[in-house]
Coordinates of C-alpha atoms in Angstrom, one line a residue:
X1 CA 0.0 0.0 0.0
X2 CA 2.5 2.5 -1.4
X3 CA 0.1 4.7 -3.6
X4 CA -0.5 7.6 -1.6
X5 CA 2.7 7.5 0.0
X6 CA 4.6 8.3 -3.7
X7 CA 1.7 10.4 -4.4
X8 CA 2.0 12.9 -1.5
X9 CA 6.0 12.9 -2.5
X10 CA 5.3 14.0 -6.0
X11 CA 3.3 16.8 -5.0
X12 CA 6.0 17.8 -2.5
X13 CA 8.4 17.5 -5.2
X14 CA 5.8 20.1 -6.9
X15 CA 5.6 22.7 -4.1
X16 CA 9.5 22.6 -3.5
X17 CA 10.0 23.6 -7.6
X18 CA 6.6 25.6 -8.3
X19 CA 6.1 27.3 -4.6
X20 CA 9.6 27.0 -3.6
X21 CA 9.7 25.7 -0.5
X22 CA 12.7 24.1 0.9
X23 CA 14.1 21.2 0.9
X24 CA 11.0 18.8 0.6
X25 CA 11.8 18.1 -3.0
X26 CA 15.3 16.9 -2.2
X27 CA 13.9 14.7 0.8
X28 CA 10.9 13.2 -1.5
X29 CA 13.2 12.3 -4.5
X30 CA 15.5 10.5 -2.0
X31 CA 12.5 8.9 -0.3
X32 CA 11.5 7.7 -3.4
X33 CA 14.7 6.1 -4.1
X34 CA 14.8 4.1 -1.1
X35 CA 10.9 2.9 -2.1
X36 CA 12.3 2.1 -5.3
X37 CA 15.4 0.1 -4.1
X38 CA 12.7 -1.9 -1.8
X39 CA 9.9 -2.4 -4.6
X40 CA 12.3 -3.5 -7.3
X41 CA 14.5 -5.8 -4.9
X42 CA 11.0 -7.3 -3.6
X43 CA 9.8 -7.8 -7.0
X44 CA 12.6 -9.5 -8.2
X45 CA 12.9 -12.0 -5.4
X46 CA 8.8 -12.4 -4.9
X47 CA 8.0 -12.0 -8.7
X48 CA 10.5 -12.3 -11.5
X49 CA 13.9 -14.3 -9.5
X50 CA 17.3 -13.9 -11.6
X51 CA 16.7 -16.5 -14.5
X52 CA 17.5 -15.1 -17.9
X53 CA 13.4 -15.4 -18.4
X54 CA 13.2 -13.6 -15.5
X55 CA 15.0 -10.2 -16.0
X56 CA 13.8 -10.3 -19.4
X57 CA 10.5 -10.0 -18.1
X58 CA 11.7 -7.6 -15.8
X59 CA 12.8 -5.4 -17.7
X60 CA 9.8 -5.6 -20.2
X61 CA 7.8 -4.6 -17.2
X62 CA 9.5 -1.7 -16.2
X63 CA 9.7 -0.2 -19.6
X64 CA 6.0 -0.8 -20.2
X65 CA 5.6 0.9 -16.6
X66 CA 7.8 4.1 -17.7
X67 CA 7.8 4.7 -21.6
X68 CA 3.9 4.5 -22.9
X69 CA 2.9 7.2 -20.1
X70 CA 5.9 9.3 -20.5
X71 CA 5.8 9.5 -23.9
X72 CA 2.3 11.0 -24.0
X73 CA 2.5 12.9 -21.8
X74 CA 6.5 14.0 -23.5
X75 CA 4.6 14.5 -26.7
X76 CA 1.9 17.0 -24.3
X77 CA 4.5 18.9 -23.0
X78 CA 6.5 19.6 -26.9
X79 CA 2.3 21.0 -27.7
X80 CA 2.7 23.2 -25.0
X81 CA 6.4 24.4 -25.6
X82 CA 4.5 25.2 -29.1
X83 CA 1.4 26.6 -27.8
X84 CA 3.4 29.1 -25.1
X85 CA 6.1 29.9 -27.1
X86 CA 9.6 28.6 -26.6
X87 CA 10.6 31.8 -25.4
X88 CA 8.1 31.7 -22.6
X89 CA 8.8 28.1 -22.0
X90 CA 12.6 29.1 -21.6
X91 CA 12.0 31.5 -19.2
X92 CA 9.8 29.4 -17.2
X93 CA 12.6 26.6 -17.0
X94 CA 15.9 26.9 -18.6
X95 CA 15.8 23.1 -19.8
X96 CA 12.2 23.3 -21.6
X97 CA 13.6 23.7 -25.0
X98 CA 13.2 21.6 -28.0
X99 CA 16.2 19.5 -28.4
X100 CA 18.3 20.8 -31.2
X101 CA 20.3 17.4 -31.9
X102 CA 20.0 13.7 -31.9
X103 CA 21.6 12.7 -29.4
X104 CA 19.7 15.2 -26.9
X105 CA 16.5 14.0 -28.6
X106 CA 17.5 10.3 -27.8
X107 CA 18.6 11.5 -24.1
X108 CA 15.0 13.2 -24.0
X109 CA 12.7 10.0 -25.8
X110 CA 14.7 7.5 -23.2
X111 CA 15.6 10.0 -20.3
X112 CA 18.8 8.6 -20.0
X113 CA 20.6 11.9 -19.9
X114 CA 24.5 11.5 -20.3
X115 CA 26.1 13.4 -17.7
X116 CA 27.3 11.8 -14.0
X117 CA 24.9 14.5 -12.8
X118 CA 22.3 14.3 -14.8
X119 CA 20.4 17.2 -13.1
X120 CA 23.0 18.9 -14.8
X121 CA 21.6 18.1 -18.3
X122 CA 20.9 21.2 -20.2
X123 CA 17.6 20.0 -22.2
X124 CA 15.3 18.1 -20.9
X125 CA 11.4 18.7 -22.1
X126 CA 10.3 17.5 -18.6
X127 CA 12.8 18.8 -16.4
X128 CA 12.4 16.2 -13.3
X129 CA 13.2 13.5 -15.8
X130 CA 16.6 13.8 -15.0
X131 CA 15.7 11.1 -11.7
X132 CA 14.5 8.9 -13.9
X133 CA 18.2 8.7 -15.3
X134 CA 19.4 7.3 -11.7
X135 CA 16.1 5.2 -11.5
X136 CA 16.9 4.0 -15.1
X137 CA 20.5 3.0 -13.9
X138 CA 19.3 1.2 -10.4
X139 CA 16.7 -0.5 -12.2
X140 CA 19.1 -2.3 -14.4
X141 CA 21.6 -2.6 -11.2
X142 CA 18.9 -4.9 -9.4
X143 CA 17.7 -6.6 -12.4
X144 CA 21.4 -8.0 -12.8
X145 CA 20.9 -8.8 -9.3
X146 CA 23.2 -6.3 -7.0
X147 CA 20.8 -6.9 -4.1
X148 CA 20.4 -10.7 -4.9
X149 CA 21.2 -11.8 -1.7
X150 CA 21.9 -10.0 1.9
X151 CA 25.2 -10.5 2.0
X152 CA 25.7 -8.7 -1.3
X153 CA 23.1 -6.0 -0.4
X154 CA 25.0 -5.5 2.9
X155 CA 28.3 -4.8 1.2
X156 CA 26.1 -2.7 -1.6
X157 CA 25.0 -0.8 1.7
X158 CA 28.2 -0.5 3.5
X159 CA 30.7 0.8 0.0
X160 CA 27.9 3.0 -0.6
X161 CA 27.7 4.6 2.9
X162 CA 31.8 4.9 2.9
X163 CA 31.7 6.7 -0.3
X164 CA 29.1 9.5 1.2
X165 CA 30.9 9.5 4.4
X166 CA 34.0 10.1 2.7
X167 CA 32.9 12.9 0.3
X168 CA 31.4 14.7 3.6
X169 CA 34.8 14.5 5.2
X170 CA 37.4 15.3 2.3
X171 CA 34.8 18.2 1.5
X172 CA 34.2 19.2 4.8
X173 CA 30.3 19.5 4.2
X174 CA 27.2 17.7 6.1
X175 CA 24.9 15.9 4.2
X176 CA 24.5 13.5 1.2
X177 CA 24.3 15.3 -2.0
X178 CA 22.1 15.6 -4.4
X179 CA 21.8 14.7 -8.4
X180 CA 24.6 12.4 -8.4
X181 CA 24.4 9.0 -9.3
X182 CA 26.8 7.1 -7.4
X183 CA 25.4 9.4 -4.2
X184 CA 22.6 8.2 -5.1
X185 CA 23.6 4.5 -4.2
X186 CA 23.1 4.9 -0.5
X187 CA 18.4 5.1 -0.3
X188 CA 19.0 2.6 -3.5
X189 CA 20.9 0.5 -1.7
X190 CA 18.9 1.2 2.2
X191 CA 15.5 0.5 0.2
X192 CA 17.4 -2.8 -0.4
X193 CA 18.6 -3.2 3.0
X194 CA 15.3 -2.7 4.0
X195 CA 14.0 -5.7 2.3
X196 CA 16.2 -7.9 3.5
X197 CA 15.8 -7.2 7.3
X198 CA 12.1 -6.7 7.2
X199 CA 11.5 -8.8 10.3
X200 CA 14.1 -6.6 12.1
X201 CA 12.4 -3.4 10.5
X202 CA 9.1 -4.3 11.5
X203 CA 10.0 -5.4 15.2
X204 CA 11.3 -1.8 15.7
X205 CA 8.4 -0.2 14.1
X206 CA 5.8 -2.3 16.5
X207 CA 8.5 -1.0 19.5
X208 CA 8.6 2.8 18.2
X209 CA 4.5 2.8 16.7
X210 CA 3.1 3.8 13.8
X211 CA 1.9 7.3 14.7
X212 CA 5.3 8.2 16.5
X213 CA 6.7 7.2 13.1
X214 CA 4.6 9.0 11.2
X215 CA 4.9 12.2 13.0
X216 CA 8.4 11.8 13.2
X217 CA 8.7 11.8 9.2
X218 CA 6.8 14.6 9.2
X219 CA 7.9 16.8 12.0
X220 CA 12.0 16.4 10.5
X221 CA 10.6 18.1 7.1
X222 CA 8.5 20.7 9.2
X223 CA 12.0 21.5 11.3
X224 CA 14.1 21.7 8.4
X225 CA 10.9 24.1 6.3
X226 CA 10.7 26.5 9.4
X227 CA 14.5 26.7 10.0
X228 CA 15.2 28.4 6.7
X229 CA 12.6 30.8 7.4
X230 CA 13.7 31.1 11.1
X231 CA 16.8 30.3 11.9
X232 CA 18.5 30.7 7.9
X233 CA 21.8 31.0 9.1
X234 CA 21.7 27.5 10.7
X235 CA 19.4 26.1 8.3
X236 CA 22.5 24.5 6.7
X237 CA 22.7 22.3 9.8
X238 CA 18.9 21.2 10.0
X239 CA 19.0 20.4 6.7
X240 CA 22.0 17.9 6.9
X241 CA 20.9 16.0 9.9
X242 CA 17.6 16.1 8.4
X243 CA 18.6 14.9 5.1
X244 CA 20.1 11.3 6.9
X245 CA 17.0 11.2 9.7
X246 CA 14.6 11.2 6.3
X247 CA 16.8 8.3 5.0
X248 CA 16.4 6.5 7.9
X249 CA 12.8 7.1 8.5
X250 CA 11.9 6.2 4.5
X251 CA 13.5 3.2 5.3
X252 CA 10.7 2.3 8.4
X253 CA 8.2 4.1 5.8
X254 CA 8.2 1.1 3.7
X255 CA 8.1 -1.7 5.6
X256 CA 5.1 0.1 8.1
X257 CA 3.1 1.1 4.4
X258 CA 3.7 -3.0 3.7
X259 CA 3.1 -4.3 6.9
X260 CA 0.2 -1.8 8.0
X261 CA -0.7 0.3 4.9
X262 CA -4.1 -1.8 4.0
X263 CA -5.4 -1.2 7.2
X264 CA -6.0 2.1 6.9
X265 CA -6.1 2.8 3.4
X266 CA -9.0 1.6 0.9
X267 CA -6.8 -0.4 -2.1
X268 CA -8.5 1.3 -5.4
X269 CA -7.9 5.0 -3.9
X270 CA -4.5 3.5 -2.9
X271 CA -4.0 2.4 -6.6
X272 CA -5.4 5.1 -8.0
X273 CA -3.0 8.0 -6.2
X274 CA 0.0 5.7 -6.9
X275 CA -0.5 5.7 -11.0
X276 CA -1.3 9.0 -10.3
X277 CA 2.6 10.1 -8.9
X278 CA 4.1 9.1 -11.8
X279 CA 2.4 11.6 -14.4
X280 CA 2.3 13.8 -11.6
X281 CA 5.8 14.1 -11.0
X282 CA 6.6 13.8 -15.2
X283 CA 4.5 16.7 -16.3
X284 CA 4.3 19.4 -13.4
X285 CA 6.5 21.7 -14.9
X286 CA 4.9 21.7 -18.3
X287 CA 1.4 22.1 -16.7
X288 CA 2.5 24.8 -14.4
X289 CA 4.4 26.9 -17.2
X290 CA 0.6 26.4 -19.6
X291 CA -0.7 27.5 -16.5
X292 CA 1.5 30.7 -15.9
X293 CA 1.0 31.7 -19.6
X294 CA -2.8 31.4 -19.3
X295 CA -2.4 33.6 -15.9
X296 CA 0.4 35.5 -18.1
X297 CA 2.3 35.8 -14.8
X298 CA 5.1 34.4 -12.9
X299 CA 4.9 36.2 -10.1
X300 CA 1.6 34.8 -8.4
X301 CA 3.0 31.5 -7.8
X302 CA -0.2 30.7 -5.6
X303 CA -2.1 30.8 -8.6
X304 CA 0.4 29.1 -10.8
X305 CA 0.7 26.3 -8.6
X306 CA -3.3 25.4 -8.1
X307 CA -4.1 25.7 -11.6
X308 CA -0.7 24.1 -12.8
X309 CA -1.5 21.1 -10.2
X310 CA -4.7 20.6 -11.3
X311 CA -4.1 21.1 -15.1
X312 CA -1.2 18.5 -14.3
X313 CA -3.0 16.4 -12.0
X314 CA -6.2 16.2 -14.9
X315 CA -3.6 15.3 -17.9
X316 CA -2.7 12.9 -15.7
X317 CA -5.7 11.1 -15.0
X318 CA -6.9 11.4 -18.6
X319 CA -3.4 9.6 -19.8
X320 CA -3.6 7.3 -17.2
X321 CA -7.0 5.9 -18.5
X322 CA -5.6 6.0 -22.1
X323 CA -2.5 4.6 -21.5
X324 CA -1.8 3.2 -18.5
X325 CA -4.6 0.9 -18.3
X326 CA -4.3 -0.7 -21.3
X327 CA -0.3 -1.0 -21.1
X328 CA -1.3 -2.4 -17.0
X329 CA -3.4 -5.0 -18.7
X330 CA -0.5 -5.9 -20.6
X331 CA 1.8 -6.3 -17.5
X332 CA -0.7 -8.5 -15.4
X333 CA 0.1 -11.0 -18.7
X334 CA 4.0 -11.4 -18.6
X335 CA 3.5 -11.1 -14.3
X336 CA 1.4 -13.9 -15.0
X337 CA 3.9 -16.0 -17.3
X338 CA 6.4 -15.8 -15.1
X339 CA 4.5 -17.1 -12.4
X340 CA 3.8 -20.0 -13.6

């Protein structure tokens, strides 16, 4: 019962870029990554193992999960470019230009963006894209079967802990980074973690409790919010413990949303935010630009950002019943195949 979990962390993703407001964009990419590293672990040991049948269906899977809806919703956000004016769009987001060459169209059509940071990439259509890149590159990680066992996870864990741990002390900064692939190891790899000590996970969420977890994970991102706004001189500080207290708390996220989630949470609304959080997260930045230049401001970014959510959060719901549910139907068949 992940769905509204991912779903409330792309639309934190979409205040951080559209509103501005710190640091929960950072914390909710990084939280997905340690859902991913857990889901795609999971679903290779429960669902696909590591035959050569297996990763092929795998991998079929994830890029009938990713491609179909992103390239709709790609081929949207190029209408809108056209419709607002690249000029506009430019100014809206440096990156929202029309690639100019083939090999930034290929980057664009596949989001596999060739740089080690691929934030860095200077056109990308939909700009969040670029964590689809380290996704992309994890993805094929645990397919190949990095996290195969607990013993390899562990030593995944542990060289990808040292390498943040060292790049905090020879730079003399708190932290973990941000936008960098191999950085981007460590929630990969904890998501991983995760899985393979779920009974030890879930005995020290039914010590801690759900709602003191819960409030925890919220209350770190409400300290770090108010601190740049209160305390900005020291919000460096709040923001690097908080940064490793949000790792550590995603990781108890998952297995209590596992363990606990259908308790609480109806499974077709749960279903429905989670496809949701995908097109959500893909297309905010193309419906909040359509959005400003039907406002023809920038500067109300209240007003941007409810009509660019909802704009977004309709295109998405409309591709999603296009798309999605045709490709999902798809899925459930090669799930199915290997199962048997």
């Amino acid at each position: 019962m992940f769905g509204i979990f991912r779903f409330v962390l792309a639309v934190n993703v979409v205040i951080y870029h559209l509103l501005g407001v710190p640091s929960i964009g950072p914390y909710a990419v990084y939280s997905f990554f340690v859902l991913s590293g857990f889901l795609m672990t999971m679903i290779m040991q429960e669902t696909y193992g590591y035959s050569l049948k297996g990763t092929k269906s795998y991998a079929i899977n994830r890029f009938l999960r990713l491609y179909p809806v992103y390239w709709a919703l790609l081929a949207i956000a190029i209408g809108i470019i056209w419709v607002v004016g690249k000029d506009f769009s430019l100014a809206f987001h440096p990156t929202m230009q029309t690639p100019n060459s083939f090999s930034s169209w290929m980057a664009n059509l596949f989001m596999v963006y060739p740089n080690f940071e691929p934030v860095l990439y200077p056109v990308r259509l939909a700009p969040a894209t670029w964590a689809l890149t380290i996704e992309l590159a994890f993805y094929l990680a645990i397919g190949l079967g990095i996290s195969k066992s607990k013993q390899l996870t562990t030593i995944w864990f542990l060289l990808s802990l040292s390498w943040v741990l060292w790049t905090n002390f020879s730079m003399s900064q708190w932290g973990i980074g941000y936008g960098d692939i191999i950085v981007a190891s460590l929630p990969f790899s904890l998501g991983a973690l995760v899985y393979h000590y779920k009974p030890i996970v879930n005995d020290i969420i039914n010590k801690v409790g759900i709602v003191p977890i819960l409030a925890m994970f919220t209350i770190n991102i409400l300290i770090v919010v108010v601190s740049h706004y209160v305390w900005s001189e020291k919000f460096w500080f709040f923001n690097a413990i908080g940064t490793w207290f949000n790792l550590v708390l995603s990781g108890l996220m998952t297995i209590l949303l596992l363990e606990h989630g259908r308790k609480y949470l109806a499974k077709r609304t749960d279903r429905f935010l989670g496809d949701l959080s995908y097109p959500v997260y893909i297309f905010h930045w193309s419906g909040a630009s359509l959005a400003s230049w039907i406002i023809s401001s920038n500067d109300n970014k209240i007003w941007v950002f409810c009509l660019g959510l909802s704009l977004t959060i309709l295109v998405s719901i409309l591709v999603n019943k296009v798309v999605n549910d045709n490709i999902e139907k798809l899925r459930n068949i090669i799930r199915s195949k290997i199962q048997k």
